[in-house]
């Protein structure tokens, strides 16, 4: 393990957390949905260098609502204006019965409140809810010498330019990775 700490914001069921655990001394994973968080904990319980948190991450402490698409946990979104549009189109477009989707209230924290140190890498995969996460991580970046980040940016909901401007303001460069 050549690296110190990694933050995995939007851990889902733990695939990236497990991978990071082989490369970092410690991995901190954040997953807001209770059911998905339970799978994250189950999938990483054998790893002594992983700590999981059942929180959404944003700019400030809050309580927000998130979609829970039971068959597509990687498509769950914070239900802001864009998230509501997505949920409406997703449910109607697939004629999903109610037992396959729901809404869940989740606690939101900002990363800066954790006072993480020795952070060497940050992954953010929050299904379009990127800018609020970035706004709540500024102190952590500053105090950890601006570690590399991997950030999934879904431009389907707009806001791409605001996110790119945020990165530019903090001296980050952009590299695109296509599937």
Tab-separated table of C-alpha atoms in Angstrom:
chain	number	residue	atom	x	y	z
A	1	UNK	CA	0.000	0.000	0.000
A	2	UNK	CA	1.888	2.929	-1.352
A	3	UNK	CA	-0.678	5.634	-0.679
A	4	UNK	CA	-2.199	7.000	2.494
A	5	UNK	CA	-5.939	7.811	2.488
A	6	UNK	CA	-8.590	7.780	-0.236
A	7	UNK	CA	-12.091	9.249	-0.142
A	8	UNK	CA	-14.752	7.448	-2.185
A	9	UNK	CA	-17.774	9.737	-2.400
A	10	UNK	CA	-20.623	7.784	-3.938
A	11	UNK	CA	-19.367	4.314	-3.030
A	12	UNK	CA	-22.489	2.422	-4.152
A	13	UNK	CA	-22.005	-1.257	-3.196
A	14	UNK	CA	-18.242	-0.996	-2.722
A	15	UNK	CA	-16.555	-2.075	-5.949
A	16	UNK	CA	-14.175	0.896	-6.024
A	17	UNK	CA	-13.746	0.845	-2.235
A	18	UNK	CA	-12.516	-2.749	-2.430
A	19	UNK	CA	-10.117	-1.868	-5.236
A	20	UNK	CA	-8.820	1.213	-3.402
A	21	UNK	CA	-8.311	-0.838	-0.224
A	22	UNK	CA	-5.492	-2.719	-1.965
A	23	UNK	CA	-3.674	0.511	-2.821
A	24	UNK	CA	-4.327	2.835	0.128
A	25	UNK	CA	-3.647	2.518	3.836
A	26	UNK	CA	-7.244	3.583	4.515
A	27	UNK	CA	-10.381	4.202	2.441
A	28	UNK	CA	-13.356	6.266	3.598
A	29	UNK	CA	-16.538	5.470	1.664
A	30	UNK	CA	-19.735	7.535	1.582
A	31	UNK	CA	-23.072	6.124	0.411
A	32	UNK	CA	-26.416	7.804	1.242
A	33	UNK	CA	-29.082	5.141	0.578
A	34	UNK	CA	-29.700	2.766	3.477
A	35	UNK	CA	-30.113	-0.391	1.377
A	36	UNK	CA	-27.087	0.331	-0.824
A	37	UNK	CA	-25.063	1.341	2.234
A	38	UNK	CA	-25.941	-2.035	3.793
A	39	UNK	CA	-24.512	-3.787	0.724
A	40	UNK	CA	-21.411	-1.571	0.898
A	41	UNK	CA	-20.831	-2.571	4.526
A	42	UNK	CA	-21.476	-6.248	3.770
A	43	UNK	CA	-19.078	-6.189	0.801
A	44	UNK	CA	-16.274	-4.515	2.753
A	45	UNK	CA	-16.676	-5.936	6.265
A	46	UNK	CA	-13.624	-8.159	5.800
A	47	UNK	CA	-11.408	-5.136	5.067
A	48	UNK	CA	-9.830	-3.605	8.173
A	49	UNK	CA	-8.706	-0.480	6.308
A	50	UNK	CA	-12.181	0.671	5.230
A	51	UNK	CA	-14.586	2.989	7.048
A	52	UNK	CA	-18.086	3.448	5.607
A	53	UNK	CA	-20.443	6.356	6.237
A	54	UNK	CA	-24.182	6.387	5.535
A	55	UNK	CA	-24.297	9.997	4.302
A	56	UNK	CA	-24.777	11.979	1.144
A	57	UNK	CA	-22.069	14.592	0.642
A	58	UNK	CA	-22.757	18.221	-0.180
A	59	UNK	CA	-21.869	21.809	0.572
A	60	UNK	CA	-23.394	21.859	4.061
A	61	UNK	CA	-25.158	19.668	6.584
A	62	UNK	CA	-28.735	19.142	5.491
A	63	UNK	CA	-31.441	16.569	4.879
A	64	UNK	CA	-32.299	15.966	1.233
A	65	UNK	CA	-34.385	13.527	-0.721
A	66	UNK	CA	-32.838	11.020	-3.145
A	67	UNK	CA	-34.346	8.598	-5.623
A	68	UNK	CA	-34.013	4.893	-4.898
A	69	UNK	CA	-34.198	2.997	-8.182
A	70	UNK	CA	-33.938	-0.514	-6.858
A	71	UNK	CA	-32.897	-2.119	-10.168
A	72	UNK	CA	-30.413	0.646	-11.066
A	73	UNK	CA	-28.627	1.819	-7.900
A	74	UNK	CA	-25.970	3.611	-9.950
A	75	UNK	CA	-28.635	5.976	-11.336
A	76	UNK	CA	-29.992	7.337	-8.047
A	77	UNK	CA	-30.024	11.121	-7.828
A	78	UNK	CA	-30.496	13.856	-5.269
A	79	UNK	CA	-33.992	15.167	-6.002
A	80	UNK	CA	-33.218	18.773	-6.821
A	81	UNK	CA	-34.872	20.248	-9.940
A	82	UNK	CA	-32.754	18.187	-12.337
A	83	UNK	CA	-33.109	15.048	-10.233
A	84	UNK	CA	-36.911	15.385	-10.155
A	85	UNK	CA	-36.996	15.688	-13.965
A	86	UNK	CA	-34.765	12.621	-14.292
A	87	UNK	CA	-36.870	10.559	-11.881
A	88	UNK	CA	-40.111	11.529	-13.601
A	89	UNK	CA	-38.750	10.637	-17.062
A	90	UNK	CA	-37.090	7.428	-15.824
A	91	UNK	CA	-40.173	6.110	-14.031
A	92	UNK	CA	-42.648	7.095	-16.765
A	93	UNK	CA	-40.363	6.013	-19.608
A	94	UNK	CA	-40.010	2.522	-18.135
A	95	UNK	CA	-43.510	2.367	-16.637
A	96	UNK	CA	-41.902	1.310	-13.353
A	97	UNK	CA	-44.262	-0.029	-10.697
A	98	UNK	CA	-43.935	1.643	-7.318
A	99	UNK	CA	-42.270	-1.375	-5.658
A	100	UNK	CA	-39.241	-0.824	-7.946
A	101	UNK	CA	-38.576	2.774	-6.924
A	102	UNK	CA	-39.023	5.128	-4.009
A	103	UNK	CA	-37.774	8.322	-2.425
A	104	UNK	CA	-35.590	8.379	0.645
A	105	UNK	CA	-34.584	11.226	2.942
A	106	UNK	CA	-30.822	11.232	3.538
A	107	UNK	CA	-28.467	13.091	5.846
A	108	UNK	CA	-25.983	15.315	4.040
A	109	UNK	CA	-22.538	16.199	5.404
A	110	UNK	CA	-19.695	18.209	3.995
A	111	UNK	CA	-16.315	16.529	3.765
A	112	UNK	CA	-14.514	19.457	5.392
A	113	UNK	CA	-16.311	18.717	8.676
A	114	UNK	CA	-14.380	15.414	8.944
A	115	UNK	CA	-10.961	17.120	8.989
A	116	UNK	CA	-9.408	14.315	6.944
A	117	UNK	CA	-5.601	14.354	6.738
A	118	UNK	CA	-3.100	12.545	4.525
A	119	UNK	CA	-5.611	12.337	1.652
A	120	UNK	CA	-3.856	11.195	-1.531
A	121	UNK	CA	-6.891	10.596	-3.777
A	122	UNK	CA	-10.582	11.499	-4.025
A	123	UNK	CA	-13.219	9.807	-6.183
A	124	UNK	CA	-16.570	11.548	-6.682
A	125	UNK	CA	-19.406	9.700	-8.413
A	126	UNK	CA	-22.582	11.411	-7.268
A	127	UNK	CA	-24.765	11.141	-10.376
A	128	UNK	CA	-24.755	14.805	-11.353
A	129	UNK	CA	-24.623	16.246	-7.818
A	130	UNK	CA	-21.004	17.363	-8.228
A	131	UNK	CA	-20.803	21.094	-7.575
A	132	UNK	CA	-22.309	20.931	-4.051
A	133	UNK	CA	-19.831	18.147	-3.177
A	134	UNK	CA	-16.924	20.251	-4.445
A	135	UNK	CA	-18.090	23.301	-2.496
A	136	UNK	CA	-17.977	21.242	0.707
A	137	UNK	CA	-14.483	19.896	0.143
A	138	UNK	CA	-12.409	23.078	-0.372
A	139	UNK	CA	-10.632	23.030	3.000
A	140	UNK	CA	-9.839	19.327	2.635
A	141	UNK	CA	-8.229	19.976	-0.743
A	142	UNK	CA	-6.206	22.906	0.565
A	143	UNK	CA	-4.980	21.069	3.664
A	144	UNK	CA	-4.011	17.979	1.646
A	145	UNK	CA	-2.068	19.768	-1.108
A	146	UNK	CA	-4.789	19.365	-3.738
A	147	UNK	CA	-4.721	15.590	-4.245
A	148	UNK	CA	-5.676	14.042	-7.588
A	149	UNK	CA	-9.373	13.480	-8.099
A	150	UNK	CA	-11.470	11.293	-10.349
A	151	UNK	CA	-14.864	12.909	-10.839
A	152	UNK	CA	-17.731	11.546	-12.901
A	153	UNK	CA	-19.462	14.493	-14.542
A	154	UNK	CA	-22.837	13.813	-16.153
A	155	UNK	CA	-23.636	16.754	-18.411
A	156	UNK	CA	-27.142	15.446	-19.078
A	157	UNK	CA	-28.279	17.640	-16.193
A	158	UNK	CA	-26.329	20.743	-17.188
A	159	UNK	CA	-23.820	22.441	-14.947
A	160	UNK	CA	-20.754	21.080	-16.723
A	161	UNK	CA	-19.254	24.515	-17.299
A	162	UNK	CA	-19.739	25.527	-13.647
A	163	UNK	CA	-17.934	22.354	-12.514
A	164	UNK	CA	-15.097	22.887	-15.012
A	165	UNK	CA	-14.753	26.504	-13.883
A	166	UNK	CA	-14.562	25.348	-10.261
A	167	UNK	CA	-11.707	22.994	-11.112
A	168	UNK	CA	-9.890	25.679	-13.096
A	169	UNK	CA	-10.193	28.116	-10.172
A	170	UNK	CA	-8.468	25.540	-7.938
A	171	UNK	CA	-5.687	24.829	-10.415
A	172	UNK	CA	-6.866	21.390	-11.524
A	173	UNK	CA	-6.499	20.256	-15.123
A	174	UNK	CA	-9.050	18.215	-16.997
A	175	UNK	CA	-8.564	14.839	-18.579
A	176	UNK	CA	-11.468	12.979	-20.120
A	177	UNK	CA	-11.837	9.240	-19.844
A	178	UNK	CA	-14.301	7.549	-22.160
A	179	UNK	CA	-15.647	4.067	-21.667
